[in-house]
Tab-separated table of C-alpha atoms and ligand atoms in Angstrom:
chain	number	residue	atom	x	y	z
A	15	UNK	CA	1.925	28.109	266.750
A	16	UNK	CA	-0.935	30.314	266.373
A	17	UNK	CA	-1.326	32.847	263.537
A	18	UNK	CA	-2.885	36.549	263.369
A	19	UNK	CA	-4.536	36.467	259.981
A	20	UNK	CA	-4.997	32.637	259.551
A	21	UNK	CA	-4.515	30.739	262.792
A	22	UNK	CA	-6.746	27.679	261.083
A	23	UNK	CA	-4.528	27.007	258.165
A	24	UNK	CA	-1.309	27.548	260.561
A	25	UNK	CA	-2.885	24.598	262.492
A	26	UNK	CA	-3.107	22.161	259.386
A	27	UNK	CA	0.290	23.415	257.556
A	28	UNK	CA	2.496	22.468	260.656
A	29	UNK	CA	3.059	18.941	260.539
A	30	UNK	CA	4.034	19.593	256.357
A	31	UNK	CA	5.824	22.719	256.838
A	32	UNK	CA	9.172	21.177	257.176
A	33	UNK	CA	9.158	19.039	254.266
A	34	UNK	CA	7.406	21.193	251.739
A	35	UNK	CA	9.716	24.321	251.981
A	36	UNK	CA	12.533	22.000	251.700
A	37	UNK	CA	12.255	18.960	249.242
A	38	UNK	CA	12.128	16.879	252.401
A	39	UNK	CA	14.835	18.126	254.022
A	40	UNK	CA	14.644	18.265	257.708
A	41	UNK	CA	15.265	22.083	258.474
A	42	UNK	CA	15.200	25.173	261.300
A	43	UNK	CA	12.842	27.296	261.130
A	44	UNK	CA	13.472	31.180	261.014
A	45	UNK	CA	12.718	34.401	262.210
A	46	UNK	CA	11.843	37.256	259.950
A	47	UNK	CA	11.528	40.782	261.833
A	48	UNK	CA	10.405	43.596	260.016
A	49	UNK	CA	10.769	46.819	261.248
A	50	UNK	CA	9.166	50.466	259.807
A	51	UNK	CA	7.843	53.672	261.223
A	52	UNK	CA	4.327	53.366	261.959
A	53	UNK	CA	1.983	54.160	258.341
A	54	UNK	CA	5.216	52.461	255.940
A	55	UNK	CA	2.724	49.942	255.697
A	56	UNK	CA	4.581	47.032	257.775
A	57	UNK	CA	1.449	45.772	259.290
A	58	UNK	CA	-0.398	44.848	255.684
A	59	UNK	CA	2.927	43.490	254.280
A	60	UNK	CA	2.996	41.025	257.331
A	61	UNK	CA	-0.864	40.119	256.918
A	62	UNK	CA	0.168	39.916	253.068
A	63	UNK	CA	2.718	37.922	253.894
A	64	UNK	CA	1.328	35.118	256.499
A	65	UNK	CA	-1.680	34.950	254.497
A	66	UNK	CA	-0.063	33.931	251.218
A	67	UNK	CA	2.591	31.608	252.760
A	68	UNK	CA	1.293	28.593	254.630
A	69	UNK	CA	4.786	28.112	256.225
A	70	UNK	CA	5.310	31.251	257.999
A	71	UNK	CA	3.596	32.002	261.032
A	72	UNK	CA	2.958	35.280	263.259
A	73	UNK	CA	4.331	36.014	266.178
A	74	UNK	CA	1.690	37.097	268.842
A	75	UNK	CA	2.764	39.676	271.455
A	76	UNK	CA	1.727	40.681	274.535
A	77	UNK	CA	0.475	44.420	274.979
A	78	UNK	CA	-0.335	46.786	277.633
A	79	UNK	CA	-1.952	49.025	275.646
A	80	UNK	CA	-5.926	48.866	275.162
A	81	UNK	CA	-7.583	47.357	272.224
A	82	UNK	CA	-8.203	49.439	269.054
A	83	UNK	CA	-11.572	48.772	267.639
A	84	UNK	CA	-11.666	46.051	265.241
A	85	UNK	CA	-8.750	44.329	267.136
A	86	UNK	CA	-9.408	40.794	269.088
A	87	UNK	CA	-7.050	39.524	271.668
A	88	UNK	CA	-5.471	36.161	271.316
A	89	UNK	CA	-5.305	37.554	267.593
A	90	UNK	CA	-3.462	40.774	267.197
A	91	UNK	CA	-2.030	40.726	270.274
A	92	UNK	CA	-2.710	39.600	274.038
A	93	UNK	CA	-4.282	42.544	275.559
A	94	UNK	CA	-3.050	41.878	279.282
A	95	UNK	CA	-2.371	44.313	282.245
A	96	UNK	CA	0.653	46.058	284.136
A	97	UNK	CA	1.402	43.266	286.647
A	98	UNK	CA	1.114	40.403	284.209
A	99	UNK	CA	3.254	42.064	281.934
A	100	UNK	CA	5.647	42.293	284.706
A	101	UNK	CA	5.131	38.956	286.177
A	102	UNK	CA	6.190	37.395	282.590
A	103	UNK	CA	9.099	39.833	281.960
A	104	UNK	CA	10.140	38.735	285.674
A	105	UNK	CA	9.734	34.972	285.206
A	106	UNK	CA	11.489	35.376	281.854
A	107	UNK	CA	9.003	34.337	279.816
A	108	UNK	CA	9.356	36.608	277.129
A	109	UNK	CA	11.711	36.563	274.626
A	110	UNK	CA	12.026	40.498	274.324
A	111	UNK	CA	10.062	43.521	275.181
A	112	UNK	CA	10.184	46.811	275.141
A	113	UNK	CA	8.092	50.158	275.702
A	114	UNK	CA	6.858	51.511	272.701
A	115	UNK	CA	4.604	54.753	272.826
A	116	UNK	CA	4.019	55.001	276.297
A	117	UNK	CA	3.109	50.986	276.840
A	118	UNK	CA	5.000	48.119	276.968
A	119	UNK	CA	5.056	45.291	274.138
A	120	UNK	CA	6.963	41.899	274.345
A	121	UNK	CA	7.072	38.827	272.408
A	122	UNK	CA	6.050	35.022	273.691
A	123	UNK	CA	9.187	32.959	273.926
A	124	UNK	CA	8.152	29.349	273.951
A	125	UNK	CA	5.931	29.701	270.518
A	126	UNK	CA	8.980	30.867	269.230
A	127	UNK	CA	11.130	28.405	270.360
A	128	UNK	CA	9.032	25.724	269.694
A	129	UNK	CA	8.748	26.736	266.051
A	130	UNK	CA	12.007	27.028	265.395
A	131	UNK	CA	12.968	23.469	266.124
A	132	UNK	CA	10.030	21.827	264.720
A	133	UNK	CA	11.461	23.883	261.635
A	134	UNK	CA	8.941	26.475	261.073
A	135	UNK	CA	9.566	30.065	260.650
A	136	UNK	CA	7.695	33.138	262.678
A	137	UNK	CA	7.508	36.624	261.406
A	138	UNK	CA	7.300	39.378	263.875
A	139	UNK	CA	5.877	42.863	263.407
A	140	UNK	CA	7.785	44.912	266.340
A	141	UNK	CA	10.351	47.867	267.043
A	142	UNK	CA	13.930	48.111	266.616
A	143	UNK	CA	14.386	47.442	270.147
A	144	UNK	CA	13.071	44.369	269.628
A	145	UNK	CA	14.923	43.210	266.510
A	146	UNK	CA	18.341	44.532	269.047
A	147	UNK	CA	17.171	41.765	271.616
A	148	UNK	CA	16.431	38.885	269.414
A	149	UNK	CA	19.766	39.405	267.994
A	150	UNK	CA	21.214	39.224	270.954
A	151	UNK	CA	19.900	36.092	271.658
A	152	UNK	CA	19.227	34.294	268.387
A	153	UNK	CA	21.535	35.869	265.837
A	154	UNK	CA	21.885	33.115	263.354
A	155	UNK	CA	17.822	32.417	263.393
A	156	UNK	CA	17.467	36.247	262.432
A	157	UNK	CA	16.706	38.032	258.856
A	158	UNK	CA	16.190	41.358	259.479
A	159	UNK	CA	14.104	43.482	257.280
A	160	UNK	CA	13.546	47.292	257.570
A	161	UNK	CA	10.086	48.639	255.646
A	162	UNK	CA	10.677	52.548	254.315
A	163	UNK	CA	8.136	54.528	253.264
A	164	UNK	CA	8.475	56.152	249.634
A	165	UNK	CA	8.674	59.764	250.915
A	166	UNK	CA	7.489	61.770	254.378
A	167	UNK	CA	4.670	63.137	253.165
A	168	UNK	CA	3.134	59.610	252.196
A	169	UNK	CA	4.265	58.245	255.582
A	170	UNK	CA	2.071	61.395	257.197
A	171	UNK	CA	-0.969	60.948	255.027
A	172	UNK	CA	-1.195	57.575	256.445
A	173	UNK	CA	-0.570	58.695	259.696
A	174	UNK	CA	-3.674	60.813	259.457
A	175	UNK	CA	-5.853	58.547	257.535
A	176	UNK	CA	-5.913	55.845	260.676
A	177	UNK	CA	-8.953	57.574	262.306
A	178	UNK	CA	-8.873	55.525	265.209
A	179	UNK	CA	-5.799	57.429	266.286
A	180	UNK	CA	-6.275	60.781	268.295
A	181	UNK	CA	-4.504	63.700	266.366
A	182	UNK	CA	-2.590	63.742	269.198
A	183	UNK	CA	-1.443	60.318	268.918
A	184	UNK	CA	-0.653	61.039	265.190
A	185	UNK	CA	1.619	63.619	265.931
A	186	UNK	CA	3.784	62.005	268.430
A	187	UNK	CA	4.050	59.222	266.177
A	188	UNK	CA	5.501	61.441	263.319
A	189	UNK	CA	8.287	62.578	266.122
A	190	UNK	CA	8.817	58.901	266.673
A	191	UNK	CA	9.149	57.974	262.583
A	192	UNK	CA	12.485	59.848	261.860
A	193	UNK	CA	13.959	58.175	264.964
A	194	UNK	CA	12.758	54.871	263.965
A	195	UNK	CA	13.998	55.169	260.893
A	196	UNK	CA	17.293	55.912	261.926
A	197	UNK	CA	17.777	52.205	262.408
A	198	UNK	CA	17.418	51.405	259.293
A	199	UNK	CA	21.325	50.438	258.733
A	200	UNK	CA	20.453	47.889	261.630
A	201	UNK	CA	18.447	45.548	259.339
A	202	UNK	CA	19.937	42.715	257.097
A	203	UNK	CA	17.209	43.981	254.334
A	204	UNK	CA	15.954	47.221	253.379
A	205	UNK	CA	12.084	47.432	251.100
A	206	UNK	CA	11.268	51.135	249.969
A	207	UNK	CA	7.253	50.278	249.919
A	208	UNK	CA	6.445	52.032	246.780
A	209	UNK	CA	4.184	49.756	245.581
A	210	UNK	CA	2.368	46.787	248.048
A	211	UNK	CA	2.491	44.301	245.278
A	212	UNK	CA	6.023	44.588	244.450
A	213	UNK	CA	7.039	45.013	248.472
A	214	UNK	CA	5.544	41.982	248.953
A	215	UNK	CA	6.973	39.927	245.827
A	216	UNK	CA	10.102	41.556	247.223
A	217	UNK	CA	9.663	40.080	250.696
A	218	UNK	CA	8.814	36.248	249.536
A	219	UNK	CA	11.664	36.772	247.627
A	220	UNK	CA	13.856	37.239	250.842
A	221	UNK	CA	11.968	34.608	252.537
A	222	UNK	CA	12.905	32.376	249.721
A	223	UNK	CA	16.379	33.064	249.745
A	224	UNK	CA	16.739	32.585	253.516
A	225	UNK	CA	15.192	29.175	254.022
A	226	UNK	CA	17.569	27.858	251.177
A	227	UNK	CA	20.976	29.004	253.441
A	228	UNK	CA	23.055	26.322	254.080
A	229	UNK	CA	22.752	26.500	257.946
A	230	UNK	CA	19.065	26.396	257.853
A	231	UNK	CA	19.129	22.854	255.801
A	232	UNK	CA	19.936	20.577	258.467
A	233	UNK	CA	19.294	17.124	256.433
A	234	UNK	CA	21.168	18.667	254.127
A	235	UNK	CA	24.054	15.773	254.892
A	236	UNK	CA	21.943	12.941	254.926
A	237	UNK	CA	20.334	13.706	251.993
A	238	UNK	CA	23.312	14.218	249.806
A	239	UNK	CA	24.529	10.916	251.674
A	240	UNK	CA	21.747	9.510	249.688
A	241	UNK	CA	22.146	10.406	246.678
A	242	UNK	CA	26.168	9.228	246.630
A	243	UNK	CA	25.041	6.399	247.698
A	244	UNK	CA	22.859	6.185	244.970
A	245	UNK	CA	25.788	6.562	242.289
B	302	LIG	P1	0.854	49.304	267.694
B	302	LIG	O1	0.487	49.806	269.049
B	302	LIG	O2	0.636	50.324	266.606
B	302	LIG	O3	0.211	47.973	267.381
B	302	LIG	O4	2.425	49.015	267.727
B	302	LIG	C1	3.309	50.033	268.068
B	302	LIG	C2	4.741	49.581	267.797
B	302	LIG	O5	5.082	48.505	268.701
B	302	LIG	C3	4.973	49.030	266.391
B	302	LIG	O6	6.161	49.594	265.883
B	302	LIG	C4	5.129	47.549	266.603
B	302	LIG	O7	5.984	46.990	265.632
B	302	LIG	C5	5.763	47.506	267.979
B	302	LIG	N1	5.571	46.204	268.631
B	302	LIG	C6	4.474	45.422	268.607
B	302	LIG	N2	4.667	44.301	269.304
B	302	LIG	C7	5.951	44.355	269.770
B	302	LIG	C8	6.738	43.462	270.565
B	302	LIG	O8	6.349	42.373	270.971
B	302	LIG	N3	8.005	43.884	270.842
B	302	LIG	C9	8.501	45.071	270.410
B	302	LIG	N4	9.768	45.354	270.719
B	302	LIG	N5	7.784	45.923	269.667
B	302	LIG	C10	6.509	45.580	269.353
């Protein structure tokens, strides 16, 4: 499954993935959604994230909205049109979706899929809506986190410092951040991102945690099989 930061590694850690998070356990993969108003700095935490984990792997949405400069599709997201978007919601090939400032967003289901039973895990940078539908539909794959910023006044300087963004833009997203946030008691997780070092030690730590559940560790049986056998 392709990556947004590192798509070349992604490519040679698959076949090892499995195995190396897990002592050689065969395991499922899972998904990690993070969630924030826009400028909580969700966006570098994920890049932080994918880029220091081999195992993990971005999700790659599709978008309706243009290209921002600096921004390449088939690597932030697939820049596609009205009707396609439609003609994939319609044939259900997307796992959610959901409008999102005026265009609509929606994630690729058969990556997804796909990773999860070859036992990798995908992280995905989208709305609440979004972390409502995969929920829905894959509750037990699902850790939830929500990304806060430290205070409102941080959150709005780095509103304004993204110059690509019309001042109008800016300002509708700061309407938008309270009710985003409002979901935060939605999310399995919650990171107050003080500082990006310590958000992100914070979030491996989560990932950590999560791929050693139970559930997730399906050789778990054989393996201990083994080592009775063994005594
Ligand atoms: P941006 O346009 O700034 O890249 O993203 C705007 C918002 O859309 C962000 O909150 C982002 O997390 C969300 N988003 C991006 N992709 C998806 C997606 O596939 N599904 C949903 N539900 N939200 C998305």
């Amino acid at each position: 499954m392709p990556t947004k930061p590192a798509k070349p590694d992604r490519k040679g850690a698959s076949s090892t993935s499995a195995a190396a998070v897990s002592a050689g356990i065969e395991r499922r993969g899972l998904l990690m959604v993070l969630s924030s108003p826009s400028g909580a700095g969700k966006t570098t935490l994920a890049h932080r994230l994918v880029q220091s984990d081999k195992h993990i792997a971005m999700s790659i949405s599709v978008t309706t909205r243009t290209a921002r400069p600096g921004e390449a599709d088939g690597v932030d997201y697939f820049f596609i049109s009205d009707d396609e978007f439609n003609r994939k919601r319609d044939l259900g090939e997307l796992l959610e979706w959901a409008a999102v400032f005026d265009h609509h967003y929606g994630t690729p289901k058969k990556p997804v899929m796909d990773a999860l039973a070859d036992g990798h895990d995908v992280l995905f940078d989208i709305d609440w809506q979004g972390a409502q539908q995969l929920n829905e539909q894959l509750p037990h794959d699902l850790v939830r986190v929500f990304i806060l910023p430290p205070d409102g006044k941080t959150l709005e300087r780095r509103l304004n410092s993204r110059a690509q963004d019309l001042p109008e833009v800016v300002a509708k997203r700061m309407r938008k951040a309270s009710a985003e946030i409002s979901h935060w008691p939605e999310y399995d997780y919650v990171i107050v991102n003080r500082d990006i070092d310590e958000s992100h030690a914070n979030l491996r730590a989560i990932l950590t945690a999560e791929r050693l559940k139970r559930r997730r560790q399906l050789g778990l049986m054989q393996f201990v099989r083994r080592i009775t056998d063994q005594l």
